[in-house]
Amino acid sequence: MNTYCLFIKAALCGPRDLWRTRSGIRKALFHLATIAGLVTALSSVSVAQQFQEVTAQVGLLPELDKSWGNPIWGDMNNDGFLDLIVPTLSSEPFVYRNNAGGTFTDIRATSGIERAPSFDTADWRGFSAEMPVGTALKRDLLFKGNGDGTFENVTVAAGIATSNAQGQCGFWVDYDNDGKLDLFVKNFASPNLLYKNNGNGTFTQVANAAGLARATRGGFHGTICSFADYDNDGFMDVAFSVEKPALYRNQGGTFVDVSAAAGVMPLTNAKGIAWGDYNNDGLLDLYISRGQASGQNPLVDTLLRNNGNGTFSDVSVEAGIDTTTNTWAAVWGDYDNDGFLDLFVTRPGTDNIGVGNANILYHNNGNGTFTDVAAAAGVALQDNLSTSAHKVAAWVDYNNDGFLDLIVKDGIGAEGDFGPETTGRHRLFKNNGNSNHFIKVKLVGVQSNRDGIGARVTVNRGTLIVFRENNGGGGGENASQGSEPLHFGIGRGRAASVTVVWPSGIIDTLPSVTANSTITVVEGSAR
C-alpha cells in the first residue's frame, strides 16, 4: 500500500508522507494513488461565472486563522480523490478527508498531525517549517503516512536535527537522481539544510547542503524555494524568493548560483514562485510575485521567459502583467482546458486596511499575452477589507470532473501582527467547466523516485503541444509543496499522445490516450 509522507519544516519524506518545518509547514508532499480511470466526457455548462464558491456546501470550516503557505492537496487515503491540508501560522493545520468529491470531513483530531511532546512550541509555517522563539531549540517534524489518512511522527527515528534555526519552508526533491526523494529545508538567517535519503527511513545531512547552505543573499533571508529543471538536463535546479530572487543550477548533484548569468534580476520583496510553460515551447518560464505585508509601496510582478540557452528575458510588459500592485501567491493552471496555462495571483491589498484586494486571474490568450478576467470569472473577491486579505492559493480538481477548481486562503497575518484583521478563512471555488477536454497523468517511478518528481511530460494533440514538469503540484510555490496529478487541457481534441521523460532518462510514450482520461504511467511500462 502506498503511504503519504509530510514534512513540516521541510517537506514530504517520501511517497505519501508529510514533512513539516519549524517555520512553516512547507512541503507536504502527498504521493498519489496509482489508479487509472476513464472520466466521462463533460458537456458545456451555461452559467454566469466560471467559478462558484462552495466552501460551506462541501463542509470546509469557517474558522479564522493566520495564513502561511499555500494549501496542499494529495491523496492521503488512496481512494482516488485529493484530500486537503491548509497550513496556518500559529497552530496545527486544517486537515480534511475528501468524501468522493462531494464533501470534506475535518479529521484534525484523528490524522496524527499534531504538536510533538518536545521541541515544538513555536510557529508552524508553510508545510515545512517552524520559527523558534528567541534562541529556543526546536525540531522540524516529519510525519509518515500510513496510507489510510493517518500519520505517524517519525522525526527522531528519521534523523531530523534539533536546532534553533528559523525554518521557513521545505521541498522534496531527488537532487542527485539516485531514485530517492531527499529533503531541502530553507531557513531564515541560518544556513539551509539538505537531508539525503538513505533509503531505509533515515536521512543524512549533506555537507554545505550541496552548495545551497548559504543560498540567497542578505544573511540567508530568501525564504521561499521551488525546484524545477529549467534547462531540461535531467537535474532539478532551484529558485528562491522573498528578500531577493535567486537561481541555482544543479550540476549533477551540486548547485551553483547562476542568477546574474541567467538574467534573474535582484528584485525586492519577491514572494510566490511559479514555474510553468506559458507559451508551450517545452521550456519552463518563471513568474515572481511581489508584495509586502502592509501592502504599502506597490510593486510590479515579473514574468521571465525561458530563452532555451540558460537565460531568461523579462517579458512582463509585452505579456500585459506589469500592473503596479501588491501580490503574494501565484499559481499556474489551465482552468478552461484550452491547452494554455493561465495564472491566478492573490492580492491582499495596496494598503494596511486591504484597499485594492481584488485577486487577479490572468487568462492566457495563446499569443504570449494575458487578460485579467478575475471579476467576470467570480474569483476577484474584492471587498477592500483587511479581514479578507487574500494571501495564498492552489489549483485542484477536487471532484475529478476534469476541470481545475481553486482554493484561496485569506488572512495576511505575520509573526508580529495581531487582531482580527490578520486572520481569514479558506474558501473553495468550483469550476463550472465548458466543452473542452482534458488528460490527467499520475506518475509512478521505478528507477526514478516513486513520485516521479522531476519527470517531464508532453501531451501532443496535433498542432497543440503542452508541456508540464512534475515538481509537486498546486501550480506554484509559496512555502508549501503538494502532490497532484499533472493536468493537461487539450481543447476539443478527442485523443492525444503522452510522452514521459523520467529523471533516469527512461522515456515512456503512449501514442493515443482518449480525451477525458486519468492515466497512471509506470516508469518503463510504455517504452
Short mmCIF file of C-alpha atoms in Angstrom, two decimals:
data_model
loop_
_atom_site.label_atom_id
_atom_site.label_comp_id
_atom_site.label_asym_id
_atom_site.label_seq_id
_atom_site.Cartn_x
_atom_site.Cartn_y
_atom_site.Cartn_z
CA MET A 1 0.00 0.00 0.00
CA ASN A 2 1.24 3.46 -0.86
CA THR A 3 1.86 5.82 2.05
CA TYR A 4 1.99 9.57 2.36
CA CYS A 5 4.82 11.48 3.97
CA LEU A 6 4.59 15.02 5.31
CA PHE A 7 7.47 17.23 6.38
CA ILE A 8 6.61 20.22 8.43
CA LYS A 9 9.52 22.39 8.08
CA ALA A 10 10.89 20.78 5.13
CA ALA A 11 8.52 18.61 3.22
CA LEU A 12 7.47 15.10 2.44
CA CYS A 13 9.84 12.31 3.21
CA GLY A 14 8.64 10.05 0.51
CA PRO A 15 5.62 8.90 -1.40
CA ARG A 16 2.66 9.97 0.68
CA ASP A 17 4.44 11.15 3.80
CA LEU A 18 4.40 14.63 5.28
CA TRP A 19 7.28 16.83 6.40
CA ARG A 20 6.83 19.88 8.50
CA THR A 21 9.45 22.51 9.34
CA ARG A 22 9.57 24.71 12.31
CA SER A 23 8.81 27.85 10.46
CA GLY A 24 6.02 26.69 8.36
CA ILE A 25 4.50 23.57 7.08
CA ARG A 26 6.22 23.91 3.81
CA LYS A 27 6.11 20.90 1.97
CA ALA A 28 3.56 18.34 2.40
CA LEU A 29 4.22 16.02 -0.42
CA PHE A 30 1.46 13.59 -0.93
CA HIS A 31 2.10 10.56 -3.01
CA LEU A 32 -0.84 9.82 -5.23
CA ALA A 33 -2.63 6.50 -5.52
CA THR A 34 -1.83 4.53 -8.64
CA ILE A 35 -5.14 4.33 -10.35
CA ALA A 36 -6.22 4.89 -13.89
CA GLY A 37 -9.71 5.59 -14.98
CA LEU A 38 -11.81 6.97 -17.73
CA VAL A 39 -13.69 10.12 -16.79
CA THR A 40 -16.97 10.82 -18.57
CA ALA A 41 -16.84 13.48 -21.25
CA LEU A 42 -18.00 16.82 -19.97
CA SER A 43 -20.63 18.98 -21.60
CA SER A 44 -20.60 22.75 -21.55
CA VAL A 45 -22.36 24.42 -18.63
CA SER A 46 -24.42 27.54 -19.11
CA VAL A 47 -23.54 29.72 -16.14
CA ALA A 48 -22.90 33.37 -15.48
CA GLN A 49 -19.48 32.76 -13.93
CA GLN A 50 -16.70 30.27 -14.46
CA PHE A 51 -16.36 29.68 -10.69
CA GLN A 52 -18.83 29.46 -7.82
CA GLU A 53 -17.95 29.35 -4.13
CA VAL A 54 -18.84 26.01 -2.50
CA THR A 55 -16.98 26.42 0.81
CA ALA A 56 -19.96 25.88 3.10
CA GLN A 57 -21.64 23.43 0.75
CA VAL A 58 -18.72 20.98 0.85
CA GLY A 59 -18.15 21.34 4.60
CA LEU A 60 -14.97 23.41 4.87
CA LEU A 61 -14.83 25.12 8.25
CA PRO A 62 -15.48 28.88 8.68
CA GLU A 63 -12.74 29.19 11.33
CA LEU A 64 -10.41 32.20 11.12
CA ASP A 65 -6.64 31.82 11.31
CA LYS A 66 -3.44 33.39 10.05
CA SER A 67 -2.09 32.21 6.70
CA TRP A 68 1.28 30.67 5.97
CA GLY A 69 1.91 28.51 2.95
CA ASN A 70 -0.30 27.56 0.01
CA PRO A 71 -2.99 24.93 0.71
CA ILE A 72 -1.72 21.48 -0.27
CA TRP A 73 -3.59 18.63 -1.92
CA GLY A 74 -2.76 14.91 -2.01
CA ASP A 75 -4.49 11.55 -1.81
CA MET A 76 -3.80 10.65 1.84
CA ASN A 77 -6.01 7.52 1.93
CA ASN A 78 -5.53 6.21 -1.62
CA ASP A 79 -9.19 6.44 -2.66
CA GLY A 80 -8.55 8.40 -5.86
CA PHE A 81 -9.76 11.76 -4.51
CA LEU A 82 -7.42 14.53 -3.37
CA ASP A 83 -7.53 15.40 0.32
CA LEU A 84 -6.62 18.81 1.74
CA ILE A 85 -4.25 20.33 4.28
CA VAL A 86 -4.45 24.08 4.93
CA PRO A 87 -1.33 25.37 6.74
CA THR A 88 -1.71 28.12 9.33
CA LEU A 89 0.90 30.18 11.13
CA SER A 90 0.40 29.62 14.83
CA SER A 91 -1.31 26.24 15.15
CA GLU A 92 -1.67 22.80 13.64
CA PRO A 93 -3.12 22.87 10.12
CA PHE A 94 -6.62 22.12 8.95
CA VAL A 95 -6.78 18.52 7.69
CA TYR A 96 -9.69 17.35 5.53
CA ARG A 97 -10.66 14.00 4.02
CA ASN A 98 -12.29 14.26 0.58
CA ASN A 99 -15.53 12.25 0.54
CA ALA A 100 -15.57 11.18 -3.12
CA GLY A 101 -15.60 14.74 -4.45
CA GLY A 102 -18.80 15.85 -2.76
CA THR A 103 -17.94 16.96 0.76
CA PHE A 104 -14.99 17.14 3.13
CA THR A 105 -14.64 15.87 6.70
CA ASP A 106 -12.45 17.59 9.31
CA ILE A 107 -10.01 14.89 10.51
CA ARG A 108 -7.60 17.01 12.53
CA ALA A 109 -8.36 15.07 15.70
CA THR A 110 -7.55 11.69 14.14
CA SER A 111 -4.94 12.47 11.46
CA GLY A 112 -1.94 12.32 13.80
CA ILE A 113 -0.62 15.66 12.52
CA GLU A 114 -0.17 17.33 15.87
CA ARG A 115 2.38 19.04 18.06
CA ALA A 116 5.28 16.95 19.27
CA PRO A 117 5.78 16.36 23.01
CA SER A 118 9.09 18.27 22.97
CA PHE A 119 10.88 20.96 20.95
CA ASP A 120 7.62 22.10 19.42
CA THR A 121 6.36 25.33 20.98
CA ALA A 122 6.77 27.90 18.22
CA ASP A 123 5.03 28.80 14.97
CA TRP A 124 4.16 26.24 12.33
CA ARG A 125 4.79 27.68 8.88
CA GLY A 126 4.23 26.59 5.30
CA PHE A 127 4.18 22.83 5.16
CA SER A 128 7.68 22.55 6.14
CA ALA A 129 8.96 24.78 8.92
CA GLU A 130 8.64 26.35 12.35
CA MET A 131 10.10 29.52 13.79
CA PRO A 132 11.74 29.10 17.21
CA VAL A 133 11.17 31.64 19.96
CA GLY A 134 14.41 33.54 20.63
CA THR A 135 17.21 31.01 21.00
CA ALA A 136 14.89 28.15 21.97
CA LEU A 137 15.63 24.78 20.44
CA LYS A 138 13.10 23.26 18.08
CA ARG A 139 12.90 20.33 15.71
CA ASP A 140 11.30 20.24 12.30
CA LEU A 141 8.73 17.46 12.10
CA LEU A 142 8.43 14.53 9.73
CA PHE A 143 5.14 12.61 9.60
CA LYS A 144 4.98 9.25 7.82
CA GLY A 145 1.70 8.44 6.12
CA ASN A 146 0.04 5.12 6.88
CA GLY A 147 -1.92 5.11 3.62
CA ASP A 148 -5.29 5.39 5.36
CA GLY A 149 -5.38 9.12 6.07
CA THR A 150 -3.41 8.94 9.31
CA PHE A 151 0.19 9.89 10.04
CA GLU A 152 2.95 8.85 12.43
CA ASN A 153 5.60 11.21 13.78
CA VAL A 154 8.96 9.67 12.74
CA THR A 155 11.08 12.79 13.23
CA VAL A 156 13.58 11.34 15.70
CA ALA A 157 13.87 7.95 14.02
CA ALA A 158 14.50 9.61 10.64
CA GLY A 159 17.38 11.69 11.97
CA ILE A 160 15.91 15.20 11.74
CA ALA A 161 18.12 17.67 13.60
CA THR A 162 17.28 19.73 16.69
CA SER A 163 18.43 23.36 16.40
CA ASN A 164 17.38 26.97 16.80
CA ALA A 165 17.29 27.57 13.04
CA GLN A 166 14.32 29.58 11.82
CA GLY A 167 12.74 27.26 9.29
CA GLN A 168 10.59 28.77 6.56
CA CYS A 169 9.83 26.07 4.01
CA GLY A 170 10.98 22.74 2.68
CA PHE A 171 10.92 20.82 -0.57
CA TRP A 172 11.04 17.14 -1.54
CA VAL A 173 13.41 16.63 -4.46
CA ASP A 174 15.74 13.92 -5.77
CA TYR A 175 18.66 16.31 -6.14
CA ASP A 176 21.19 13.64 -7.17
CA ASN A 177 18.88 11.39 -9.24
CA ASP A 178 19.55 8.27 -7.18
CA GLY A 179 15.86 7.34 -7.19
CA LYS A 180 15.08 8.51 -3.64
CA LEU A 181 13.42 11.76 -2.56
CA ASP A 182 15.68 13.99 -0.49
CA LEU A 183 14.59 16.91 1.65
CA PHE A 184 15.73 20.52 1.39
CA VAL A 185 14.97 22.93 4.27
CA LYS A 186 15.07 26.69 3.69
CA ASN A 187 15.98 28.55 6.88
CA PHE A 188 15.83 32.25 7.68
CA ALA A 189 19.04 33.86 8.98
CA SER A 190 20.59 30.38 9.38
CA PRO A 191 22.29 28.00 6.94
CA ASN A 192 19.93 25.91 4.84
CA LEU A 193 19.87 22.12 5.23
CA LEU A 194 19.79 19.27 2.73
CA TYR A 195 18.86 15.82 4.01
CA LYS A 196 19.91 12.91 1.78
CA ASN A 197 17.51 9.97 1.78
CA ASN A 198 19.36 6.81 2.85
CA GLY A 199 16.63 4.54 1.52
CA ASN A 200 15.95 2.93 4.91
CA GLY A 201 13.71 5.51 6.51
CA THR A 202 16.58 7.73 7.66
CA PHE A 203 18.29 10.85 6.35
CA THR A 204 21.85 12.19 6.48
CA GLN A 205 22.73 15.87 6.26
CA VAL A 206 24.69 16.75 3.14
CA ALA A 207 27.80 18.89 3.72
CA ASN A 208 27.21 22.53 2.77
CA ALA A 209 23.76 21.42 1.53
CA ALA A 210 25.46 20.56 -1.78
CA GLY A 211 26.19 24.26 -2.36
CA LEU A 212 22.87 25.60 -1.05
CA ALA A 213 23.73 26.17 2.63
CA ARG A 214 24.16 29.91 2.09
CA ALA A 215 21.83 30.23 -0.88
CA THR A 216 20.24 33.68 -1.22
CA ARG A 217 21.99 36.83 -0.19
CA GLY A 218 21.50 39.01 2.87
CA GLY A 219 22.06 36.54 5.70
CA PHE A 220 20.22 33.68 4.02
CA HIS A 221 16.95 35.64 4.07
CA GLY A 222 15.29 34.25 0.93
CA THR A 223 12.58 32.13 2.46
CA ILE A 224 10.58 30.57 -0.39
CA CYS A 225 12.07 27.99 -2.72
CA SER A 226 10.90 25.99 -5.72
CA PHE A 227 12.84 23.25 -7.52
CA ALA A 228 12.45 22.74 -11.27
CA ASP A 229 14.62 21.60 -14.18
CA TYR A 230 14.66 24.85 -16.14
CA ASP A 231 17.39 23.75 -18.58
CA ASN A 232 16.00 20.24 -19.28
CA ASP A 233 19.26 18.49 -18.39
CA GLY A 234 17.55 15.97 -16.09
CA PHE A 235 18.61 17.57 -12.78
CA MET A 236 16.35 19.75 -10.63
CA ASP A 237 17.53 23.34 -10.22
CA VAL A 238 16.10 25.75 -7.63
CA ALA A 239 14.77 29.31 -7.44
CA PHE A 240 14.49 31.37 -4.25
CA SER A 241 12.47 34.46 -3.42
CA VAL A 242 11.30 36.83 -0.65
CA GLU A 243 14.19 39.23 0.04
CA LYS A 244 15.83 38.72 -3.34
CA PRO A 245 15.14 36.20 -6.13
CA ALA A 246 17.98 33.85 -6.98
CA LEU A 247 18.53 30.89 -9.28
CA TYR A 248 20.88 27.98 -8.57
CA ARG A 249 21.73 25.44 -11.27
CA ASN A 250 22.17 21.76 -10.40
CA GLN A 251 25.44 20.49 -11.89
CA GLY A 252 24.73 16.82 -11.29
CA GLY A 253 24.40 16.84 -7.51
CA THR A 254 25.93 20.18 -6.54
CA PHE A 255 24.50 23.67 -7.00
CA VAL A 256 25.97 26.95 -8.22
CA ASP A 257 24.47 30.46 -8.26
CA VAL A 258 23.67 31.47 -11.85
CA SER A 259 21.28 34.33 -11.06
CA ALA A 260 23.20 37.08 -12.83
CA ALA A 261 24.21 34.97 -15.82
CA ALA A 262 20.65 33.69 -16.27
CA GLY A 263 19.10 37.16 -16.09
CA VAL A 264 17.25 36.74 -12.80
CA MET A 265 17.34 40.30 -11.51
CA PRO A 266 17.67 41.30 -7.83
CA LEU A 267 14.03 42.31 -7.21
CA THR A 268 12.96 43.49 -3.75
CA ASN A 269 10.15 41.87 -1.75
CA ALA A 270 9.70 38.86 -4.02
CA LYS A 271 7.06 36.40 -2.81
CA GLY A 272 5.48 33.44 -4.62
CA ILE A 273 7.34 31.48 -7.30
CA ALA A 274 5.53 29.79 -10.18
CA TRP A 275 7.30 27.66 -12.80
CA GLY A 276 5.24 26.96 -15.93
CA ASP A 277 5.50 26.76 -19.71
CA TYR A 278 3.04 29.52 -20.60
CA ASN A 279 3.95 29.63 -24.31
CA ASN A 280 4.09 25.85 -24.97
CA ASP A 281 7.67 25.80 -26.21
CA GLY A 282 8.81 22.97 -23.92
CA LEU A 283 10.74 25.29 -21.59
CA LEU A 284 9.79 26.31 -18.05
CA ASP A 285 9.20 30.03 -17.60
CA LEU A 286 9.21 31.77 -14.21
CA TYR A 287 6.69 34.13 -12.61
CA ILE A 288 7.66 36.02 -9.45
CA SER A 289 5.01 37.85 -7.43
CA ARG A 290 5.99 40.81 -5.25
CA GLY A 291 4.43 42.42 -2.22
CA GLN A 292 4.63 43.42 1.43
CA ALA A 293 2.53 42.52 4.46
CA SER A 294 1.43 46.13 4.86
CA GLY A 295 0.62 46.48 1.17
CA GLN A 296 2.37 49.85 1.04
CA ASN A 297 4.80 50.80 -1.75
CA PRO A 298 3.17 48.70 -4.51
CA LEU A 299 5.48 46.78 -6.84
CA VAL A 300 5.40 45.16 -10.28
CA ASP A 301 5.36 41.38 -10.69
CA THR A 302 7.81 39.79 -13.12
CA LEU A 303 7.40 37.17 -15.86
CA LEU A 304 10.69 35.68 -17.06
CA ARG A 305 10.54 33.83 -20.38
CA ASN A 306 12.96 30.94 -20.75
CA ASN A 307 15.16 31.51 -23.81
CA GLY A 308 16.32 27.90 -24.02
CA ASN A 309 20.00 28.78 -23.66
CA GLY A 310 20.23 29.08 -19.90
CA THR A 311 18.95 32.65 -19.80
CA PHE A 312 15.62 34.39 -19.21
CA SER A 313 14.08 37.57 -20.62
CA ASP A 314 11.74 39.86 -18.72
CA VAL A 315 8.52 39.92 -20.79
CA SER A 316 6.24 41.43 -18.13
CA VAL A 317 5.29 44.47 -20.20
CA GLU A 318 4.69 42.71 -23.51
CA ALA A 319 2.72 39.94 -21.75
CA GLY A 320 0.48 42.51 -20.05
CA ILE A 321 1.15 41.53 -16.44
CA ASP A 322 3.03 44.69 -15.40
CA THR A 323 0.37 46.10 -13.06
CA THR A 324 1.79 48.03 -10.10
CA THR A 325 0.16 46.44 -7.05
CA ASN A 326 0.75 44.13 -4.06
CA THR A 327 0.63 40.37 -4.66
CA TRP A 328 1.54 37.25 -2.72
CA ALA A 329 1.00 33.77 -4.17
CA ALA A 330 0.99 32.92 -7.89
CA VAL A 331 -0.19 29.58 -9.33
CA TRP A 332 -0.34 28.35 -12.93
CA GLY A 333 -3.26 26.21 -14.12
CA ASP A 334 -5.25 25.69 -17.33
CA TYR A 335 -8.66 26.37 -15.81
CA ASP A 336 -10.55 26.39 -19.15
CA ASN A 337 -8.72 23.37 -20.67
CA ASP A 338 -7.76 25.25 -23.84
CA GLY A 339 -4.17 23.99 -23.71
CA PHE A 340 -2.56 27.19 -22.40
CA LEU A 341 -1.55 27.85 -18.79
CA ASP A 342 -3.47 30.61 -17.04
CA LEU A 343 -2.27 32.30 -13.85
CA PHE A 344 -4.05 33.09 -10.58
CA VAL A 345 -2.40 35.69 -8.33
CA THR A 346 -3.57 36.59 -4.83
CA ARG A 347 -3.73 40.27 -3.96
CA PRO A 348 -4.11 41.19 -0.26
CA GLY A 349 -4.47 44.92 -0.88
CA THR A 350 -2.38 48.00 -1.51
CA ASP A 351 -2.53 49.50 1.98
CA ASN A 352 -2.78 48.22 5.53
CA ILE A 353 -6.56 48.05 5.52
CA GLY A 354 -6.92 45.94 2.41
CA VAL A 355 -7.99 48.50 -0.19
CA GLY A 356 -7.45 47.15 -3.71
CA ASN A 357 -7.51 43.48 -2.74
CA ALA A 358 -9.05 42.12 -5.93
CA ASN A 359 -7.33 38.88 -6.93
CA ILE A 360 -6.01 38.51 -10.47
CA LEU A 361 -6.86 35.71 -12.90
CA TYR A 362 -4.70 36.13 -15.98
CA HIS A 363 -6.30 34.26 -18.88
CA ASN A 364 -3.66 33.10 -21.35
CA ASN A 365 -4.64 34.44 -24.79
CA GLY A 366 -2.41 31.90 -26.55
CA ASN A 367 -0.30 34.58 -28.21
CA GLY A 368 2.08 35.45 -25.38
CA THR A 369 -0.30 37.91 -23.71
CA PHE A 370 -2.72 37.70 -20.77
CA THR A 371 -6.03 39.32 -19.81
CA ASP A 372 -7.29 39.70 -16.24
CA VAL A 373 -10.73 38.01 -16.07
CA ALA A 374 -10.97 37.52 -12.30
CA ALA A 375 -14.08 39.66 -11.81
CA ALA A 376 -16.02 38.03 -14.64
CA ALA A 377 -14.90 34.56 -13.54
CA GLY A 378 -16.03 35.12 -9.95
CA VAL A 379 -12.69 34.95 -8.13
CA ALA A 380 -11.68 38.61 -7.73
CA LEU A 381 -13.24 38.67 -4.22
CA GLN A 382 -12.63 42.39 -3.83
CA ASP A 383 -14.14 43.88 -0.66
CA ASN A 384 -11.35 46.29 0.39
CA LEU A 385 -11.27 44.78 3.89
CA SER A 386 -8.08 43.61 5.55
CA THR A 387 -10.02 40.82 7.28
CA SER A 388 -10.39 39.23 3.86
CA ALA A 389 -6.84 39.84 2.67
CA HIS A 390 -6.01 37.16 0.10
CA LYS A 391 -2.63 35.59 0.63
CA VAL A 392 -2.22 32.02 -0.69
CA ALA A 393 -3.93 29.68 -3.16
CA ALA A 394 -3.76 26.40 -5.09
CA TRP A 395 -5.45 24.80 -8.09
CA VAL A 396 -7.06 21.36 -7.70
CA ASP A 397 -9.57 19.08 -9.40
CA TYR A 398 -11.19 18.09 -6.11
CA ASN A 399 -14.25 16.42 -7.66
CA ASN A 400 -12.48 14.63 -10.53
CA ASP A 401 -14.60 16.27 -13.23
CA GLY A 402 -11.53 17.24 -15.25
CA PHE A 403 -11.62 20.97 -14.53
CA LEU A 404 -9.33 22.79 -12.12
CA ASP A 405 -11.04 24.26 -9.07
CA LEU A 406 -9.44 26.90 -6.86
CA ILE A 407 -8.84 27.27 -3.13
CA VAL A 408 -7.89 30.64 -1.63
CA LYS A 409 -6.74 31.27 1.94
CA ASP A 410 -7.49 34.69 3.41
CA GLY A 411 -5.65 36.33 6.29
CA ILE A 412 -2.41 38.24 5.93
CA GLY A 413 -1.09 37.68 9.46
CA ALA A 414 2.63 37.50 10.17
CA GLU A 415 4.52 36.96 13.45
CA GLY A 416 4.10 40.47 14.80
CA ASP A 417 0.58 41.06 13.51
CA PHE A 418 -2.35 40.79 15.91
CA GLY A 419 -6.07 41.46 15.83
CA PRO A 420 -9.00 40.30 13.69
CA GLU A 421 -7.61 41.92 10.54
CA THR A 422 -4.73 39.41 10.47
CA THR A 423 -6.85 36.27 10.15
CA GLY A 424 -9.10 34.83 7.48
CA ARG A 425 -10.94 31.80 6.12
CA HIS A 426 -10.07 29.28 3.44
CA ARG A 427 -12.52 29.28 0.53
CA LEU A 428 -13.13 26.73 -2.25
CA PHE A 429 -14.37 27.71 -5.72
CA LYS A 430 -15.81 25.07 -8.03
CA ASN A 431 -15.05 25.32 -11.73
CA ASN A 432 -18.27 25.07 -13.76
CA GLY A 433 -16.38 23.78 -16.79
CA ASN A 434 -17.00 24.03 -20.51
CA SER A 435 -16.89 21.77 -23.57
CA ASN A 436 -13.08 21.46 -23.69
CA HIS A 437 -11.36 18.19 -22.79
CA PHE A 438 -8.51 17.10 -20.52
CA ILE A 439 -5.98 14.40 -19.75
CA LYS A 440 -4.61 13.87 -16.24
CA VAL A 441 -1.36 11.98 -15.69
CA LYS A 442 -0.25 10.24 -12.50
CA LEU A 443 3.36 9.06 -12.33
CA VAL A 444 4.90 6.05 -10.59
CA GLY A 445 8.67 5.91 -10.71
CA VAL A 446 10.59 2.63 -10.62
CA GLN A 447 14.21 3.52 -11.31
CA SER A 448 13.40 7.19 -10.64
CA ASN A 449 11.87 8.33 -7.36
CA ARG A 450 8.46 6.81 -6.66
CA ASP A 451 6.55 10.09 -7.06
CA GLY A 452 8.17 10.96 -10.39
CA ILE A 453 9.36 14.34 -9.07
CA GLY A 454 11.44 15.84 -11.88
CA ALA A 455 9.72 13.92 -14.68
CA ARG A 456 8.86 15.96 -17.80
CA VAL A 457 5.58 15.18 -19.56
CA THR A 458 4.43 16.30 -23.01
CA VAL A 459 0.90 15.88 -24.38
CA ASN A 460 0.66 16.23 -28.16
CA ARG A 461 -2.70 16.82 -29.87
CA GLY A 462 -1.75 17.67 -33.42
CA THR A 463 -0.88 21.36 -33.53
CA LEU A 464 -1.30 21.71 -29.76
CA ILE A 465 1.73 20.54 -27.75
CA VAL A 466 1.50 21.03 -23.98
CA PHE A 467 4.43 20.57 -21.57
CA ARG A 468 4.48 20.12 -17.79
CA GLU A 469 7.14 19.19 -15.28
CA ASN A 470 6.23 17.34 -12.10
CA ASN A 471 7.65 19.30 -9.16
CA GLY A 472 4.90 18.87 -6.59
CA GLY A 473 1.62 20.22 -7.89
CA GLY A 474 -0.55 23.21 -7.00
CA GLY A 475 0.72 25.44 -9.80
CA GLY A 476 3.33 27.36 -7.82
CA GLU A 477 5.15 27.51 -4.51
CA ASN A 478 4.63 29.73 -1.51
CA ALA A 479 6.11 27.81 1.44
CA SER A 480 4.22 24.60 0.57
CA GLN A 481 4.51 21.64 -1.77
CA GLY A 482 1.66 19.28 -2.59
CA SER A 483 1.15 16.16 -4.68
CA GLU A 484 -1.35 16.20 -7.51
CA PRO A 485 -1.68 14.60 -10.95
CA LEU A 486 -0.40 16.63 -13.88
CA HIS A 487 -3.37 18.31 -15.55
CA PHE A 488 -3.48 19.00 -19.30
CA GLY A 489 -6.19 20.80 -21.23
CA ILE A 490 -6.45 19.62 -24.84
CA GLY A 491 -9.26 21.82 -26.17
CA ARG A 492 -11.75 19.95 -28.37
CA GLY A 493 -9.30 17.14 -29.12
CA ARG A 494 -10.61 13.59 -28.77
CA ALA A 495 -7.23 11.98 -28.11
CA ALA A 496 -3.55 12.86 -27.69
CA SER A 497 -0.17 11.20 -27.31
CA VAL A 498 1.59 11.33 -23.93
CA THR A 499 5.38 11.21 -23.52
CA VAL A 500 7.12 10.98 -20.15
CA VAL A 501 10.85 11.68 -19.79
CA TRP A 502 11.89 10.36 -16.38
CA PRO A 503 14.84 11.65 -14.30
CA SER A 504 16.54 8.31 -15.01
CA GLY A 505 16.48 9.08 -18.74
CA ILE A 506 13.87 6.41 -19.48
CA ILE A 507 11.21 7.60 -21.94
CA ASP A 508 7.67 6.21 -22.00
CA THR A 509 5.28 7.03 -24.85
CA LEU A 510 1.56 6.35 -25.05
CA PRO A 511 0.62 7.07 -28.69
CA SER A 512 -3.12 7.58 -28.17
CA VAL A 513 -4.83 8.47 -24.92
CA THR A 514 -8.57 9.11 -25.05
CA ALA A 515 -9.73 12.57 -24.03
CA ASN A 516 -11.17 12.98 -20.52
CA SER A 517 -8.96 10.20 -19.14
CA THR A 518 -6.92 9.96 -15.97
CA ILE A 519 -3.98 7.65 -16.59
CA THR A 520 -1.19 6.22 -14.46
CA VAL A 521 2.19 5.85 -16.18
CA VAL A 522 4.61 3.43 -14.51
CA GLU A 523 8.23 4.08 -15.41
CA GLY A 524 9.39 1.74 -18.18
CA SER A 525 5.93 0.36 -18.98
CA ALA A 526 5.43 2.11 -22.34
CA ARG A 527 8.83 2.17 -23.99
#
